[in-house]
Tab-separated table of C-alpha atoms and ligand atoms in Angstrom:
chain	number	residue	atom	x	y	z
C	19	MET	CA	-64.900	-18.316	22.874
C	20	ALA	CA	-65.517	-18.394	26.797
C	21	ASP	CA	-62.364	-18.604	28.633
C	22	LEU	CA	-62.019	-19.394	32.380
C	23	MET	CA	-59.640	-16.705	32.751
C	24	ASP	CA	-62.390	-14.131	31.944
C	25	TYR	CA	-63.637	-14.741	35.599
C	26	SER	CA	-60.329	-13.755	36.984
C	27	ASP	CA	-59.432	-10.399	38.162
C	28	ARG	CA	-55.884	-11.442	38.710
C	29	VAL	CA	-53.640	-14.644	39.489
C	30	LEU	CA	-52.728	-14.805	43.356
C	31	LEU	CA	-50.881	-18.043	42.833
C	32	ASN	CA	-49.828	-19.496	39.574
C	33	GLU	CA	-49.281	-23.385	38.852
C	34	GLU	CA	-45.679	-23.444	39.693
C	35	GLU	CA	-46.247	-21.673	43.037
C	36	ILE	CA	-48.646	-23.972	44.028
C	37	LYS	CA	-46.454	-26.880	43.029
C	38	GLU	CA	-43.688	-25.676	45.513
C	39	MET	CA	-46.322	-24.990	48.295
C	40	VAL	CA	-47.591	-28.537	47.927
C	41	ALA	CA	-44.061	-29.956	48.042
C	42	ARG	CA	-43.102	-27.893	51.119
C	43	LEU	CA	-46.195	-29.047	52.735
C	44	GLY	CA	-45.670	-32.946	51.804
C	45	ALA	CA	-42.018	-32.742	53.182
C	46	GLN	CA	-42.962	-31.378	56.401
C	47	ILE	CA	-46.095	-33.668	56.752
C	48	THR	CA	-43.718	-36.654	55.970
C	49	ARG	CA	-41.191	-35.484	58.541
C	50	ASP	CA	-43.828	-34.802	61.217
C	51	TYR	CA	-45.723	-38.151	60.805
C	52	GLU	CA	-42.882	-40.614	60.220
C	53	GLY	CA	-43.825	-43.916	61.969
C	54	LYS	CA	-47.628	-42.990	62.711
C	55	LYS	CA	-50.626	-44.267	61.162
C	56	LEU	CA	-51.713	-41.220	59.186
C	57	PHE	CA	-55.450	-40.753	58.078
C	58	LEU	CA	-56.105	-37.755	55.696
C	59	ILE	CA	-59.631	-36.735	55.544
C	60	CYS	CA	-60.522	-34.183	52.713
C	61	VAL	CA	-63.416	-31.839	53.034
C	62	LEU	CA	-65.327	-32.021	49.817
C	63	LYS	CA	-65.762	-30.552	47.484
C	64	GLY	CA	-63.228	-27.661	47.454
C	65	GLY	CA	-60.571	-30.011	49.017
C	66	PHE	CA	-60.357	-32.433	46.144
C	67	VAL	CA	-57.624	-30.886	43.870
C	68	PHE	CA	-55.342	-30.168	46.969
C	69	MET	CA	-56.053	-33.546	48.381
C	70	ALA	CA	-54.820	-35.221	45.050
C	71	ASP	CA	-51.802	-33.135	44.901
C	72	LEU	CA	-50.886	-33.429	48.762
C	73	VAL	CA	-51.033	-37.312	49.081
C	74	ARG	CA	-48.613	-37.561	46.182
C	75	ALA	CA	-46.208	-35.195	47.851
C	76	ILE	CA	-46.353	-37.266	51.345
C	77	ASN	CA	-43.740	-40.096	51.515
C	78	LEU	CA	-45.509	-42.441	53.853
C	79	PRO	CA	-47.965	-45.233	54.113
C	80	LEU	CA	-51.426	-43.304	54.741
C	81	GLU	CA	-55.241	-43.812	54.416
C	82	VAL	CA	-57.727	-41.292	52.834
C	83	ASP	CA	-61.319	-40.596	53.114
C	84	PHE	CA	-63.738	-37.735	52.406
C	85	ILE	CA	-66.407	-35.951	54.080
C	86	ALA	CA	-68.838	-33.404	52.504
C	87	VAL	CA	-70.376	-30.547	54.424
C	88	SER	CA	-72.511	-27.677	53.468
C	89	SER	CA	-72.886	-24.487	55.039
C	90	TYR	CA	-75.831	-22.302	54.903
C	91	GLY	CA	-75.299	-18.808	53.647
C	92	SER	CA	-74.638	-16.874	50.390
C	93	SER	CA	-72.389	-18.174	47.789
C	94	THR	CA	-69.586	-16.070	48.865
C	95	LYS	CA	-70.026	-16.088	52.663
C	96	SER	CA	-70.073	-18.810	55.063
C	97	SER	CA	-72.797	-18.661	57.943
C	98	GLY	CA	-71.121	-21.212	60.316
C	99	VAL	CA	-74.136	-23.501	60.356
C	100	VAL	CA	-72.535	-26.649	58.924
C	101	ARG	CA	-74.547	-29.854	57.979
C	102	LEU	CA	-72.679	-33.075	57.509
C	103	LEU	CA	-73.670	-34.409	53.942
C	104	LYS	CA	-71.209	-37.348	53.872
C	105	ASP	CA	-69.170	-39.055	56.729
C	106	ILE	CA	-66.110	-41.160	56.661
C	107	ASP	CA	-66.557	-44.934	56.641
C	108	LYS	CA	-64.384	-45.946	59.559
C	109	PRO	CA	-63.548	-45.302	63.294
C	110	LEU	CA	-60.640	-43.414	64.213
C	111	ASN	CA	-59.458	-44.918	67.517
C	112	ASP	CA	-56.048	-45.772	66.352
C	113	LYS	CA	-55.261	-42.922	63.989
C	114	HIS	CA	-53.656	-39.475	63.503
C	115	VAL	CA	-56.084	-37.656	61.741
C	116	LEU	CA	-55.235	-34.541	59.274
C	117	ILE	CA	-58.075	-32.720	58.020
C	118	VAL	CA	-57.242	-31.454	54.302
C	119	GLU	CA	-59.316	-28.326	53.575
C	120	ASP	CA	-59.149	-25.741	50.689
C	121	ILE	CA	-59.206	-22.485	52.490
C	122	MET	CA	-60.051	-21.118	55.933
C	123	ASP	CA	-61.840	-17.955	56.232
C	124	SER	CA	-64.262	-17.291	59.440
C	125	GLY	CA	-62.804	-20.965	60.706
C	126	LEU	CA	-66.194	-21.865	61.557
C	127	THR	CA	-66.524	-24.764	59.216
C	128	LEU	CA	-63.225	-26.185	60.601
C	129	LYS	CA	-63.938	-25.471	64.010
C	130	TYR	CA	-66.964	-27.893	63.667
C	131	ILE	CA	-65.365	-30.525	61.837
C	132	LYS	CA	-62.261	-30.634	64.254
C	133	SER	CA	-64.356	-30.948	67.198
C	134	MET	CA	-66.792	-33.678	65.535
C	135	PHE	CA	-63.608	-35.760	64.935
C	136	GLU	CA	-61.967	-35.042	68.213
C	137	ASN	CA	-65.268	-36.606	69.737
C	138	ARG	CA	-64.439	-39.844	68.187
C	139	SER	CA	-61.235	-40.277	70.345
C	140	PRO	CA	-58.422	-40.414	67.484
C	141	LEU	CA	-54.696	-40.207	68.627
C	142	SER	CA	-54.781	-36.638	67.412
C	143	VAL	CA	-56.748	-34.244	64.955
C	144	LYS	CA	-54.658	-31.672	63.061
C	145	ILE	CA	-55.597	-29.415	60.022
C	146	CYS	CA	-53.977	-28.726	56.900
C	147	THR	CA	-55.428	-25.894	54.650
C	148	ALA	CA	-54.213	-24.889	51.228
C	149	PHE	CA	-55.084	-21.085	51.593
C	150	ASP	CA	-55.772	-19.340	54.796
C	151	LYS	CA	-57.314	-15.918	55.326
C	152	PRO	CA	-56.510	-15.114	59.053
C	153	GLU	CA	-57.841	-11.667	58.910
C	154	ARG	CA	-61.392	-13.096	58.577
C	155	ARG	CA	-61.122	-15.355	61.336
C	156	LYS	CA	-64.271	-15.307	63.788
C	157	VAL	CA	-63.408	-18.222	66.149
C	158	ASP	CA	-60.260	-19.159	67.893
C	159	ILE	CA	-58.703	-21.880	65.425
C	160	THR	CA	-55.212	-22.138	64.099
C	161	PRO	CA	-54.450	-24.622	61.069
C	162	ASP	CA	-51.402	-26.779	61.507
C	163	TYR	CA	-50.116	-26.738	58.180
C	164	VAL	CA	-50.798	-23.570	55.611
C	165	GLY	CA	-49.923	-23.550	52.058
C	166	ALA	CA	-50.278	-19.747	51.708
C	167	VAL	CA	-51.892	-16.786	53.650
C	168	ILE	CA	-53.868	-14.793	51.136
C	169	PRO	CA	-55.624	-11.339	51.285
C	170	ASP	CA	-59.311	-10.828	52.394
C	171	GLU	CA	-60.584	-11.399	48.901
C	172	TYR	CA	-62.926	-13.993	47.088
C	173	VAL	CA	-60.778	-16.558	45.411
C	174	VAL	CA	-61.447	-19.275	42.809
C	175	GLY	CA	-59.648	-22.085	41.296
C	176	TYR	CA	-57.556	-24.892	42.364
C	177	GLY	CA	-60.781	-26.598	43.763
C	178	LEU	CA	-62.386	-23.527	44.904
C	179	ASP	CA	-65.556	-22.490	43.311
C	180	TYR	CA	-67.915	-19.677	42.516
C	181	ASP	CA	-71.368	-21.029	42.414
C	182	GLY	CA	-70.329	-24.498	41.512
C	183	ILE	CA	-67.852	-23.860	38.779
C	184	LEU	CA	-64.206	-22.648	38.312
C	185	ARG	CA	-62.898	-25.490	40.459
C	186	ASN	CA	-60.798	-26.643	37.404
C	187	LEU	CA	-58.870	-23.429	37.173
C	188	PRO	CA	-55.329	-24.572	37.737
C	189	GLU	CA	-54.236	-21.163	39.369
C	190	LEU	CA	-55.592	-19.440	42.446
C	191	CYS	CA	-57.269	-16.359	41.177
C	192	VAL	CA	-59.269	-13.480	42.653
C	193	LEU	CA	-62.760	-13.546	41.345
C	194	LYS	CA	-63.887	-10.493	39.418
C	195	ARG	CA	-66.227	-8.375	41.664
C	196	GLU	CA	-68.657	-7.489	38.838
C	197	ILE	CA	-69.412	-11.206	38.717
C	198	TYR	CA	-70.853	-11.465	42.103
C	199	GLU	CA	-71.920	-8.067	42.915
T	11	5GP	P1	-65.135	-20.590	56.971
T	11	5GP	O1	-66.068	-21.540	57.702
T	11	5GP	O2	-63.837	-20.847	57.397
T	11	5GP	O3	-65.558	-19.343	56.871
T	11	5GP	O4	-65.333	-21.096	55.525
T	11	5GP	C1	-64.467	-22.156	54.902
T	11	5GP	C2	-65.408	-22.524	53.506
T	11	5GP	O5	-65.956	-21.339	52.953
T	11	5GP	C3	-64.472	-23.083	52.510
T	11	5GP	O6	-64.209	-24.360	52.713
T	11	5GP	C4	-65.047	-22.580	51.287
T	11	5GP	O7	-65.878	-23.436	50.726
T	11	5GP	C5	-65.708	-21.352	51.565
T	11	5GP	N1	-64.736	-20.048	51.189
T	11	5GP	C6	-64.394	-19.167	52.133
T	11	5GP	N2	-63.740	-18.277	51.476
T	11	5GP	C7	-63.567	-18.493	50.024
T	11	5GP	C8	-63.100	-18.088	48.942
T	11	5GP	O8	-62.239	-17.125	48.766
T	11	5GP	N3	-63.461	-18.633	47.875
T	11	5GP	C9	-64.152	-19.729	47.711
T	11	5GP	N4	-64.403	-20.241	46.594
T	11	5GP	N5	-64.635	-20.223	48.725
T	11	5GP	C10	-64.516	-19.732	50.113
């Protein structure tokens, strides 16, 4: 029988480690946004698993919405050309926006999304990414909240896909090279 772990070269973060990571971020965000109107905007599709866990680790009244973007390029590399497939429903003028993303790599996607929201004049815009590969950065952008810094390898699971699949893997794993090479 096929097993999702057959795609994994090794586990980078197990379920327990991810749980601790989310709890730490949730506590930090709860402290930082106390008394403020917090609006979490998840970047689909990769962010959905992290978003679902993160909102339940934040002890504040908050709103959520979702955007979908596609970046042109091969399935394992972002090209930096971002297309907005789904936008949020509401204006942002009285809100503190926190963008929730699965992973930051070159930073091109988030640079685009962050400036798009900044142009709508919210009270603030910050970024929370579950995973970060800072070595790969091509543009000057730093996430405000980072779950875990990871090495420059293609990872799957916890919302992150390879060719549309593997988002439901509960651990964060390095994809076996032989699968995409
Ligand atoms: P960036 O624009 O920062 O280069 O790329 C961000 C997007 O590229 C992420 O939202 C994600 O969809 C994809 N990406 C970057 N690195 C990885 C990775 O290691 N694994 C997966 N599955 N997607 C990645």
